[in-house]
Coordinates of C-alpha atoms and ligand atoms in Angstrom, one line a residue:
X11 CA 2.3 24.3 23.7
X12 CA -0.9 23.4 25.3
X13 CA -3.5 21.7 24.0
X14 CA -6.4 23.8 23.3
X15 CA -8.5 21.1 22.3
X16 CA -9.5 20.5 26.5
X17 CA -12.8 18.6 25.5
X18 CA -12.3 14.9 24.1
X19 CA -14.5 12.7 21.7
X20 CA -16.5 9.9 23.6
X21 CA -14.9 6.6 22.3
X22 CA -16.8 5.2 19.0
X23 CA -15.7 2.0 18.4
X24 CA -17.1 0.2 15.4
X25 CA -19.0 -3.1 16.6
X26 CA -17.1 -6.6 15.4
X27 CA -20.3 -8.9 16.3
X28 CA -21.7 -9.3 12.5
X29 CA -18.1 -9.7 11.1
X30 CA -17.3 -13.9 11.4
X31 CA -13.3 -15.0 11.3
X32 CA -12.3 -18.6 11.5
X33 CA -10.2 -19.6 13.7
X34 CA -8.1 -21.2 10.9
X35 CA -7.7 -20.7 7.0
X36 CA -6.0 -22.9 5.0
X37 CA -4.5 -22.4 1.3
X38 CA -7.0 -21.1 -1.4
X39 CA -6.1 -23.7 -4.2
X40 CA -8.2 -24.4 -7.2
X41 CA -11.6 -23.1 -5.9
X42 CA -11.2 -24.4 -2.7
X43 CA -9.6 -23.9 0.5
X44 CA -6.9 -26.7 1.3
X45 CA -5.0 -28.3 4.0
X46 CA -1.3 -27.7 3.3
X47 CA 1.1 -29.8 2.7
X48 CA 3.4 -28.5 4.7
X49 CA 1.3 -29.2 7.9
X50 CA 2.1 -26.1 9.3
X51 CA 0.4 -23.1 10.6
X52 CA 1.1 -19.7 12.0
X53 CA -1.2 -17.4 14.4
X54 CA -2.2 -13.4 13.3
X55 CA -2.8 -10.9 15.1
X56 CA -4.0 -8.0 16.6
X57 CA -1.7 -5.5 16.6
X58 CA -3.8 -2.6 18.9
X59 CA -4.2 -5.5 21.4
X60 CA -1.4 -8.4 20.4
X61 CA -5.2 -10.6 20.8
X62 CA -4.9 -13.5 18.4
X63 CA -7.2 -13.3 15.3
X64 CA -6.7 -17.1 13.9
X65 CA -4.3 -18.8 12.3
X66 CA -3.1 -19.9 9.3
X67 CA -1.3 -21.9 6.7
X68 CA 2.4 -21.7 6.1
X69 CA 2.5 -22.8 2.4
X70 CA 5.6 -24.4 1.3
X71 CA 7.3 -25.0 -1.9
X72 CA 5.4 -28.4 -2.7
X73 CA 2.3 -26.3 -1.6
X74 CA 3.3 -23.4 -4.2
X75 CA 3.5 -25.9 -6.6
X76 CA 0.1 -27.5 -6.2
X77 CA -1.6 -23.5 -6.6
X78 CA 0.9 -22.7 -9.7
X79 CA -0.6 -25.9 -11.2
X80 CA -4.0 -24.9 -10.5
X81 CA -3.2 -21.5 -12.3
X82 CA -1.9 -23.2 -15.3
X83 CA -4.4 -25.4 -16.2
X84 CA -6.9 -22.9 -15.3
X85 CA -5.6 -21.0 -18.1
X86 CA -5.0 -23.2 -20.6
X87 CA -8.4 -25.4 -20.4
X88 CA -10.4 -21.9 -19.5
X89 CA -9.2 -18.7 -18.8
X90 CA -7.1 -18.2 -21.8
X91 CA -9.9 -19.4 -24.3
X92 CA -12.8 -17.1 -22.7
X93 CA -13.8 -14.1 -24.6
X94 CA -12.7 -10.8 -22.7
X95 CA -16.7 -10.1 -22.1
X96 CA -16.9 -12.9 -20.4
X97 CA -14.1 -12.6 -18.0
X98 CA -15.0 -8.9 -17.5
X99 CA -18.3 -10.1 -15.9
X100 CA -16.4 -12.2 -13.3
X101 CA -14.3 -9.2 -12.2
X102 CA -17.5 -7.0 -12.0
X103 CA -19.3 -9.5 -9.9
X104 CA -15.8 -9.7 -7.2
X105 CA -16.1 -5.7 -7.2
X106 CA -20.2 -5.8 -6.3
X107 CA -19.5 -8.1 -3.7
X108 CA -17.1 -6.4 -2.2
X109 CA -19.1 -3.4 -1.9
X110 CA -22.1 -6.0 -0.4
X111 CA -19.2 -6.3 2.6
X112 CA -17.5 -3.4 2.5
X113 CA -18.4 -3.0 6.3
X114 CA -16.9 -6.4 7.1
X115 CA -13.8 -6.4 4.9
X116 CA -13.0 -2.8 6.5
X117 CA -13.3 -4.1 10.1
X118 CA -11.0 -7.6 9.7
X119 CA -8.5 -4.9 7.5
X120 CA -8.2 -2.6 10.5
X121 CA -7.9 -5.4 13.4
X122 CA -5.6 -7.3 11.4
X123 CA -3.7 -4.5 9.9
X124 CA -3.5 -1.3 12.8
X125 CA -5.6 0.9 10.2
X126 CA -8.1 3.6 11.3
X127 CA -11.5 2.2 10.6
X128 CA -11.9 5.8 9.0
X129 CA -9.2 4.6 6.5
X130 CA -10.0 1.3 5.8
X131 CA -13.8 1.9 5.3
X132 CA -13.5 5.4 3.3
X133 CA -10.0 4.9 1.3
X134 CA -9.1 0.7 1.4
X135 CA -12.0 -1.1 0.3
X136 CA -14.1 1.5 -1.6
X137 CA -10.9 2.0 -4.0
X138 CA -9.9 -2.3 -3.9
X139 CA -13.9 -2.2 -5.6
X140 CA -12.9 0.3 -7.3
X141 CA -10.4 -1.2 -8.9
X142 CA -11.7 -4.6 -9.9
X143 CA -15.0 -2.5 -11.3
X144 CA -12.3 -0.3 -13.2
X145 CA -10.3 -3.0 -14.8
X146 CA -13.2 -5.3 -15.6
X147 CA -14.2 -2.8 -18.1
X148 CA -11.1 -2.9 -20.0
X149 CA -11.5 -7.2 -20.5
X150 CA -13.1 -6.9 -23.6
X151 CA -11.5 -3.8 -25.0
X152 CA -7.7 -4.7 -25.0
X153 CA -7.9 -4.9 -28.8
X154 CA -8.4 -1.1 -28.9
X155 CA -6.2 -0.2 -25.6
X156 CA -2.8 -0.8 -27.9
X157 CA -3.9 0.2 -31.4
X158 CA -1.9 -1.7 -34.4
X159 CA -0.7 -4.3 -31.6
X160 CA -2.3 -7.8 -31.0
X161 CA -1.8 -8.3 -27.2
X162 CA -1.1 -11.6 -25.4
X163 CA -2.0 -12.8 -21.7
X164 CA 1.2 -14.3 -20.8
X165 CA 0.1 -17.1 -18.4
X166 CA 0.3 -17.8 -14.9
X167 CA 1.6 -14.7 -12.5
X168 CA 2.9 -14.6 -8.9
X169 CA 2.0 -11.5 -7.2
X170 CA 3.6 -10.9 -3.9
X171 CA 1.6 -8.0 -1.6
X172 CA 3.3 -5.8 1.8
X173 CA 1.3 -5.3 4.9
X174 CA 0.4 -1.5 4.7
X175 CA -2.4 -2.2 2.4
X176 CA -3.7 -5.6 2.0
X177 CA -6.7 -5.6 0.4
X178 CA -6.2 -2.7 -1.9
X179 CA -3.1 -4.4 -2.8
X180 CA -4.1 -7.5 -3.7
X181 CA -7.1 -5.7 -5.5
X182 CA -4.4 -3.7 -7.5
X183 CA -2.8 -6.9 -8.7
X184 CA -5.4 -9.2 -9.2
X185 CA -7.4 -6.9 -11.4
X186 CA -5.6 -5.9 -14.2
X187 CA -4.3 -10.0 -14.2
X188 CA -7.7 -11.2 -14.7
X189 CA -8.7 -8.5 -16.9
X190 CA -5.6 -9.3 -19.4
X191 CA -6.1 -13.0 -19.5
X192 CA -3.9 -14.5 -17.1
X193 CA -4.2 -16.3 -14.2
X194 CA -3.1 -15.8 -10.6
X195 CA -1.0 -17.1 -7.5
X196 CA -1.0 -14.2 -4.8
X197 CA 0.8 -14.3 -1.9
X198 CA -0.4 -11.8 0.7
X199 CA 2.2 -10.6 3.8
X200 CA 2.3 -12.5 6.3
X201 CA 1.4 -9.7 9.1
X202 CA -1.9 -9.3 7.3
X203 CA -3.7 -12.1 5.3
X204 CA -7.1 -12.3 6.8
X205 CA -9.0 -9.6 3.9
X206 CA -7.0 -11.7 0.9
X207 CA -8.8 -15.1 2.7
X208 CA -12.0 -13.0 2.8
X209 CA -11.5 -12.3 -0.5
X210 CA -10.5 -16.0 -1.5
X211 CA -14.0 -16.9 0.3
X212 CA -15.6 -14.3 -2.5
X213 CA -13.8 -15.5 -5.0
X214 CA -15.1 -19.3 -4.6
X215 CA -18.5 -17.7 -4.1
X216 CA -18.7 -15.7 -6.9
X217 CA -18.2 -18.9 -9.4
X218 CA -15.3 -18.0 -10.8
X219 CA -13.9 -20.7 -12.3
X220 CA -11.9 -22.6 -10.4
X221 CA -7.1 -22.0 -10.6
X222 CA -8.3 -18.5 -12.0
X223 CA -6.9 -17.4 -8.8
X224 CA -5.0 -19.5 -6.1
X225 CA -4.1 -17.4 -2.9
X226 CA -1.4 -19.1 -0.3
X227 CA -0.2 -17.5 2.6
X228 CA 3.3 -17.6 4.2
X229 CA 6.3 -16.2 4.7
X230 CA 9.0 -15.1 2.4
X231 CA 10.2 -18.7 1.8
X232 CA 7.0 -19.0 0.4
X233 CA 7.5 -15.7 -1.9
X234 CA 10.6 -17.2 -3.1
X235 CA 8.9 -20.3 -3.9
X236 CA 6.9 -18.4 -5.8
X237 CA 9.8 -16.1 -7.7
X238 CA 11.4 -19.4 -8.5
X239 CA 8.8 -21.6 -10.0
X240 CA 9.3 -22.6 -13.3
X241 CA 5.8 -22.0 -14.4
X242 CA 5.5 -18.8 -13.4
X243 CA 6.1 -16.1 -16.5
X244 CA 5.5 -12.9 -14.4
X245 CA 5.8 -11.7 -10.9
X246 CA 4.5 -8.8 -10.0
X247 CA 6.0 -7.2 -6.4
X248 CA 5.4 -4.7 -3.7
X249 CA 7.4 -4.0 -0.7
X250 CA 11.1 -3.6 0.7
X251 CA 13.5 -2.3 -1.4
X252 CA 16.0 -5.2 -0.1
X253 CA 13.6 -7.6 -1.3
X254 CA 12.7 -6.4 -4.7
X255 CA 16.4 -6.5 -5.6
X256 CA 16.9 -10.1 -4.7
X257 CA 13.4 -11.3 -6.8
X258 CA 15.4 -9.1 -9.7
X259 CA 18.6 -11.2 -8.8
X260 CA 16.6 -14.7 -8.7
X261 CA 15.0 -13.9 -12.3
X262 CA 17.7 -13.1 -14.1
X263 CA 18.2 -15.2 -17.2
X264 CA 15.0 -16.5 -17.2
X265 CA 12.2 -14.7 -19.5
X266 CA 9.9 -14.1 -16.5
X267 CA 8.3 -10.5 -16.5
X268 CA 8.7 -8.3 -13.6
X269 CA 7.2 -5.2 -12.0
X270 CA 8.6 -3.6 -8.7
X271 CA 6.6 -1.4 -6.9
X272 CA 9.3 -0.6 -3.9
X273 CA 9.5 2.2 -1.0
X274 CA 9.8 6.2 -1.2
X275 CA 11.0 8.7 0.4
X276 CA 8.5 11.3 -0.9
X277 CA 9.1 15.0 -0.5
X278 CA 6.8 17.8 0.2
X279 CA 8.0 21.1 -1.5
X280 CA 6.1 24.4 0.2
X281 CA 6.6 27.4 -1.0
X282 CA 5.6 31.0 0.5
X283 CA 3.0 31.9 -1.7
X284 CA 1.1 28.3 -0.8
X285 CA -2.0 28.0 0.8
X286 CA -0.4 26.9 4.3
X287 CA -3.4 26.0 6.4
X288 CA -4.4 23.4 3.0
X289 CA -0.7 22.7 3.1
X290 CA -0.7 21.6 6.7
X291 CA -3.7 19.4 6.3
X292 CA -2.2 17.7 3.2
X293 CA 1.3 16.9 4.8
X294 CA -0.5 15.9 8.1
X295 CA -2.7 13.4 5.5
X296 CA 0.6 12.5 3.5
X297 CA 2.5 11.3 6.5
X298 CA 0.4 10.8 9.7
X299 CA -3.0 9.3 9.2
X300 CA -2.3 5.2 8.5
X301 CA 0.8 5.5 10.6
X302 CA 3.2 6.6 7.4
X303 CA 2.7 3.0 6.3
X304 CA 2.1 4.0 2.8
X305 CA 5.2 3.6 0.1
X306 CA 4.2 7.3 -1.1
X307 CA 4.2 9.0 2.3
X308 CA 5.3 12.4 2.3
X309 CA 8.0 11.9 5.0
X310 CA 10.0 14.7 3.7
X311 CA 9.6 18.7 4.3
X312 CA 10.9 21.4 2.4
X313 CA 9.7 24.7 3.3
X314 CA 11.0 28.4 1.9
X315 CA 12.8 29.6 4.7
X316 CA 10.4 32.8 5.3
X317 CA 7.4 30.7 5.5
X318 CA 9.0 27.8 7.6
X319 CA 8.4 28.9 11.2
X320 CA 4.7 29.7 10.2
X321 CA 4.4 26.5 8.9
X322 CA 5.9 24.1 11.8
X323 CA 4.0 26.1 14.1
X324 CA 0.8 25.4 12.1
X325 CA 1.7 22.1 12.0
X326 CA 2.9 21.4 15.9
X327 CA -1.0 22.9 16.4
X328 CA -2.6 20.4 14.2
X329 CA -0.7 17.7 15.4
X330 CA -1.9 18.6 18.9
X331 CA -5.6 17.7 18.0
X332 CA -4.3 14.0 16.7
X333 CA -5.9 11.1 17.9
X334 CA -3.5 8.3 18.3
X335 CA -5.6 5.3 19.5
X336 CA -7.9 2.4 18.7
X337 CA -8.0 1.7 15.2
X338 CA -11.7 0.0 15.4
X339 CA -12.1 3.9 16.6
X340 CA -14.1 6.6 14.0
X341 CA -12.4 9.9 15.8
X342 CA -9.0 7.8 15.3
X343 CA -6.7 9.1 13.1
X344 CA -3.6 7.0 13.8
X345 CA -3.7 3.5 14.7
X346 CA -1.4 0.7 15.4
X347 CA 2.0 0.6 13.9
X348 CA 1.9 -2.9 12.1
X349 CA 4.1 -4.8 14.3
X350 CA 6.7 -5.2 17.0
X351 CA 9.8 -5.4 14.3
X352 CA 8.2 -1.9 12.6
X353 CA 7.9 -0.1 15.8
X354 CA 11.2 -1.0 17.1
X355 CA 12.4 0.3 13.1
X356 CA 10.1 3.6 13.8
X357 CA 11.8 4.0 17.4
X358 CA 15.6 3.8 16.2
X359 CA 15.2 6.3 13.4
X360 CA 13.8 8.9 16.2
X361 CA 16.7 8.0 19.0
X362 CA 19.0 8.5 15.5
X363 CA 17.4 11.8 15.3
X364 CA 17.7 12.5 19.3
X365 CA 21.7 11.2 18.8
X366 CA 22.2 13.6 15.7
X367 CA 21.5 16.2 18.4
X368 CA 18.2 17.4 16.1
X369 CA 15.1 18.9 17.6
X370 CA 12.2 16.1 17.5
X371 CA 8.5 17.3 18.3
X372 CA 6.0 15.3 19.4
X373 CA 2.1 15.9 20.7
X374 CA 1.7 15.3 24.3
X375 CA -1.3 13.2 23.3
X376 CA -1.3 10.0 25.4
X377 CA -1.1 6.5 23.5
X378 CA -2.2 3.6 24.5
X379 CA 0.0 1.3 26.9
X380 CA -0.7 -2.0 25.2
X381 CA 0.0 -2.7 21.8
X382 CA 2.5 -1.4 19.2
X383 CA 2.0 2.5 19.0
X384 CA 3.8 5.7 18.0
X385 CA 3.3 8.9 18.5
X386 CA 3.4 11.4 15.6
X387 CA 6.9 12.7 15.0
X388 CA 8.4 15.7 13.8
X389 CA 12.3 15.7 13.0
X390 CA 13.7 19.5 12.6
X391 CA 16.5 20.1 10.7
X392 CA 18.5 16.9 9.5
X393 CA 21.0 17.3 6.9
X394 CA 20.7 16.3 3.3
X395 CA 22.9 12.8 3.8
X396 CA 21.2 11.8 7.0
X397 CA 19.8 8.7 7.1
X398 CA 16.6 10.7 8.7
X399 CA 16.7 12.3 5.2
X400 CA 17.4 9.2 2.6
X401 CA 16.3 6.1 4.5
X402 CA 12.5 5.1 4.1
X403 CA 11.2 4.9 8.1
X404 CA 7.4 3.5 7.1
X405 CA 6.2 5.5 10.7
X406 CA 4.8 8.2 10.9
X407 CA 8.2 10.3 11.2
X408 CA 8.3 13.6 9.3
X409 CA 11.6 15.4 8.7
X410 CA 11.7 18.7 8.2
X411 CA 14.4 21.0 6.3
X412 CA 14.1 24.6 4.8
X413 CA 14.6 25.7 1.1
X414 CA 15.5 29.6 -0.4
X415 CA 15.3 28.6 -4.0
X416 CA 13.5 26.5 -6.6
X417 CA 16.9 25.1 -8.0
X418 CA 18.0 24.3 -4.7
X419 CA 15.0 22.7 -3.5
X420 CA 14.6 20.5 -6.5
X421 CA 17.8 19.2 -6.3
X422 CA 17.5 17.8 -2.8
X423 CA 14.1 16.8 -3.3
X424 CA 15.5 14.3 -6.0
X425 CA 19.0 13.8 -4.0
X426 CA 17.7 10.2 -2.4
X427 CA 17.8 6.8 -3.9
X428 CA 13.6 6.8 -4.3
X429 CA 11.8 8.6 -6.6
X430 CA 8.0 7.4 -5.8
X431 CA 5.9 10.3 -4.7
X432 CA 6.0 14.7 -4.3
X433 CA 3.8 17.1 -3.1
X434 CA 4.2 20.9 -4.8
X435 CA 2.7 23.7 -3.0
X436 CA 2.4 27.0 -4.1
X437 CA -0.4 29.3 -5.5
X438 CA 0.8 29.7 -9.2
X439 CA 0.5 27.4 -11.8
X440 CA 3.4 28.2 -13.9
X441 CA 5.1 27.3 -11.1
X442 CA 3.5 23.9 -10.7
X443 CA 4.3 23.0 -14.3
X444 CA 8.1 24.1 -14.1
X445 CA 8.6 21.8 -11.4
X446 CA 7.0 18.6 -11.9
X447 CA 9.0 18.1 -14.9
X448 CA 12.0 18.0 -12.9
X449 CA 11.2 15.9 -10.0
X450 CA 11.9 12.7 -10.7
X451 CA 9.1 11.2 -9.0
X452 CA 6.3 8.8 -10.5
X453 CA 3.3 10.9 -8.9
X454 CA 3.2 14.3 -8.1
X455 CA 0.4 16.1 -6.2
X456 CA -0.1 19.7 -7.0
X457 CA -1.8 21.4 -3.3
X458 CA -3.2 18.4 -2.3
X459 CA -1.6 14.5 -1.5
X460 CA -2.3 10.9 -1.4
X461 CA -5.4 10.8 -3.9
X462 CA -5.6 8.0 -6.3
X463 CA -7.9 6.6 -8.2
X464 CA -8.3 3.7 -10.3
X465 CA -7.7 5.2 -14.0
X466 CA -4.3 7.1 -12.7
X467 CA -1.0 5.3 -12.9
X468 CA 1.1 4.6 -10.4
X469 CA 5.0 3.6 -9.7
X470 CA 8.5 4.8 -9.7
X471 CA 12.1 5.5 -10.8
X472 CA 15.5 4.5 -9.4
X473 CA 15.0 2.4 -6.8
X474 CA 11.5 2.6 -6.5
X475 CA 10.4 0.2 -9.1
X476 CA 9.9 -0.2 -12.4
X477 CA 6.4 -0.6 -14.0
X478 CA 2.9 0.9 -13.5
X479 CA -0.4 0.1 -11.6
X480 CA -3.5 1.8 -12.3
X481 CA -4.9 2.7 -15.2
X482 CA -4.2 1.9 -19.0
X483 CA -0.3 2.2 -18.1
X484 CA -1.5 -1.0 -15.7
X485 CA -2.4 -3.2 -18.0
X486 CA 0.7 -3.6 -20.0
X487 CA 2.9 -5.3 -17.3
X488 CA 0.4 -8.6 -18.0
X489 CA 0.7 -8.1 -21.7
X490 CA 3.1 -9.3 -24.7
X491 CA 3.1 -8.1 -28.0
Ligands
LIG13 P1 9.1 -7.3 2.7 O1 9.6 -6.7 1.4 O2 10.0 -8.3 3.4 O3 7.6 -7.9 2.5 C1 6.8 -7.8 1.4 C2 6.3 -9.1 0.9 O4 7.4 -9.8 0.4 C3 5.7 -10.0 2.0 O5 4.6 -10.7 1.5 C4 6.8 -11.0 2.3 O6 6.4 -12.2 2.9 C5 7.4 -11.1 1.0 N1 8.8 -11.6 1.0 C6 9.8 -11.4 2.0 N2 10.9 -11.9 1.6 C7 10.8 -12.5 0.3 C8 11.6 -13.2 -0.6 N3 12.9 -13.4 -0.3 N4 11.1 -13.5 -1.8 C9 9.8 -13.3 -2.1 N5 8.9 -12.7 -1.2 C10 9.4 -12.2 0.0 O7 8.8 -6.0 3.7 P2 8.8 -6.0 5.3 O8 10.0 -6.8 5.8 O9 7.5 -6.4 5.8 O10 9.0 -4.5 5.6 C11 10.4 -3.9 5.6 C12 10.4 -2.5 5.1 O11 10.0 -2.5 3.7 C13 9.4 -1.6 5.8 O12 9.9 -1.0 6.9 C14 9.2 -0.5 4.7 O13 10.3 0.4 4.7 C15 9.3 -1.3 3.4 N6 8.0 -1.6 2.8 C16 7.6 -1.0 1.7 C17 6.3 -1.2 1.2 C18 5.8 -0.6 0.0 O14 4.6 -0.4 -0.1 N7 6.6 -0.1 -0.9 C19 5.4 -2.2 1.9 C20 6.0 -2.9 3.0 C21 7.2 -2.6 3.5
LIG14 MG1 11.1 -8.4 5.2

């Protein structure tokens, strides 16, 4: 098909002169930043144009050790003794000034990260404010979130964060820990630290007082370090699958806390009486736009079998008008994959579907030659036990298989090992209702996907995770009774 979009956006690059990164960070310990003990350093960068954005430290155990202090003495001489009003007006003053940069914390998330600008600055940092200004408000209410039960901070936590979101990520965990009491070691991915040292600069500004929250980057030795610390009594986790089940492993017999928020394999179900052109846009949304780097990423397509050419048609058309590009780029709407080791992940799962012998579509669209990019990707016809079908591919791969009927299409929808995320489509309510209390999926979207907000829970079954974020339901994982 050709493209019938001849005419092409002039390039709109968002400037990066007012934005200022140093060409080094060290650890964010007690209030200040730190050299690490460790000595060592390691560079980040940009994965559009591999161009080197700074460097930073590689924090150790002993290093780990010297921010889990902070964070316990922090709690027990301050944090754990001040009045919930009082902490409340900390987290309010992080989420104002966070909105005072929104501009710069959405341009260092999209060179450091891949993102769209039009992602980062509309969706990221908005909701990351969001969050802190959400759970701030529930610091001096706890007494009345659990009625008849006394809740307890629990201490220090360790709060480990993926790439595909850092910001928003480190937002989601460092909220509801401040706003329950407790104080905070995070460790954000290693691919994408620069917003979380943006943020520790915030945090030191913004007078909060000092341990409250310790941020040290590294790599997973230094998560493990983390896991494993004695004075830890919660970690709260997001990313692989494989790495959520060894933190279980580690923690067993010990009476840490734990929350997993792992990967999904998220399923769009469309039926014929759907909208399809609103359909088409939302599964475009679900599993294009940020590259399919999102946990909840509608990567899976069922569509009723009388509707289904219709609909990958429709779909083949939109996909035509992509923009796969620079991420620092407004009219962009996919950007860099994160890094060399996901694109080469992203590549095998399509040459899997090309040696499967399954139709693959993708835009003719060019991409850029440097830097790690991927076209958007439609797989046609896998079969139920494919890998293409039950592996989580984090790109932005869609696979695509046709349903007759609602039992049948329920069944595979839930026939994978995650249960994060669905998508239902279809014009009747009744419908709607039926289904969603038989997917076994933490979130479901009803003709529309990938909203979220700050009050609305979030998290999975099987081996998604265990535990909430968001909302009411996100304050209990930092809570005893
Ligand atoms: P990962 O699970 O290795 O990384 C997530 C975080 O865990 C990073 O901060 C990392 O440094 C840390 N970490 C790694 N090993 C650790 C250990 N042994 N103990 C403690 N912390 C450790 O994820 P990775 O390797 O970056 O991505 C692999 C795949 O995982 C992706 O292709 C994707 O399928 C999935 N993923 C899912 C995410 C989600 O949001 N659910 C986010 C990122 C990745
Ligand atoms: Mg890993």
């Amino acid at each position: 098909m050709k493209n019938n979009f001849e005419w092409k956006y002039s390039p709109a690059p968002e400037s990066t002169e007012h934005i200022k990164i140093d060409p080094r960070y060290d650890l964010f310990i007690n209030g200040k930043f730190v050299k690490p003990l460790s000595k060592t350093y390691f560079e980040t960068s940009d994965p559009a144009t591999g161009k080197m954005l700074a460097s930073m430290a590689h924090a150790n155990e002993k290093d780990v050790n010297t921010a889990v202090l902070a964070a316990k003495t922090a709690y027990d001489k301050t944090w754990k003794k001040m009045p919930g009003k009082e902490r409340g007006k900390y987290i309010f003053r992080i989420a104002r000034m966070i909105q005072e940069r929104a501009r710069e914390f959405a341009i260092i998330e999209s060179l450091n990260g891949g993102k769209p600008i039009r992602e980062s600055r509309d969706f990221d940092i908005p909701l990351a404010a969001n969050h802190f200004s959400y759970y701030a408000g529930w610091a001096d209410k706890l007494d009345y979130a659990f009625p008849n039960r006394t809740p307890k901070s629990l201490g220090v936590v360790g709060q480990i964060i993926p790439w595909n979101f850092p910001l928003l990520m480190a937002a989601w965990k460092i909220a509801p820990a401040l706003a329950t009491g407790n104080t905070v070691v995070l460790k954000p991915a290693e691919t994408t630290s620069l917003t979380a040292l943006k943020l520790a600069e915030l945090i030191r500004d913004c007078d909060l007082p000092p341990g409250v929250v310790n941020i040290v980057t590294g790599f997973g030795n230094t998560g493990a370090a983390l896991v494993n610390h004695s004075l830890v009594n919660k970690i709260a986790f997001t990313g692989s699958t494989g790495v959520g089940k060894l933190i279980q492993k580690s923690i067993a017999g010990t009476s840490k806390k734990l929350s997993l928020e792992l990967g999904g394999k998220g399923a769009h179900l469309v039926f014929d009486d759907a909208p399809i052109n609103q359909a088409v846009e939302g599964i475009v949304n679900g599993i294009f736009f940020n590259q399919g780097h999102v946990c909840c990423a509608g990567s899976r397509l069922y569509v009723q079998e009388n509707v289904a050419s219709e609909v990958i048609t429709k779909l083949k058309a939109r996909m035509q008008t992509l923009i796969v590009g620079d991420p620092l780029d407004k009219n962009t709407d996919i950007g860099a994959i994160n890094s060399e080791g996901q694109l080469k992940k992203i590549k095998d799962y399509i040459q899997l579907g090309k040696n499967e012998g399954l139709e693959i579509y993708q835009p003719e669209c060019g991409i850029p030659t440097k830097g790690f990019f991927c076209k958007p990707t439609l797989i046609i016809g896998a079969g139920q036990s494919s890998r293409l079908v039950q592996e989580e591919i984090f790109g932005p791969v869609l696979s695509i298989q046709t349903f007759r009927t609602i039992e049948e299409v329920i069944e595979k929808a839930n026939q994978v090992p995650y249960g994060l995320s669905a998508g239902v489509w279809t014009d009747k309510g009744s419908k709607i209702f039926n289904l969603t209390s038989k997917l076994r999926a933490g979130v479901i979207w009803a003709n529309t996907y990938n909203k979220f907000d700050p009050t609305s829970p979030f998290g999975g079954y099987k081996e998604s995770g265990f535990g909430r974020e968001g909302g009411l339901h996100g304050l209990q994982p930092y809570l005893s009774f």
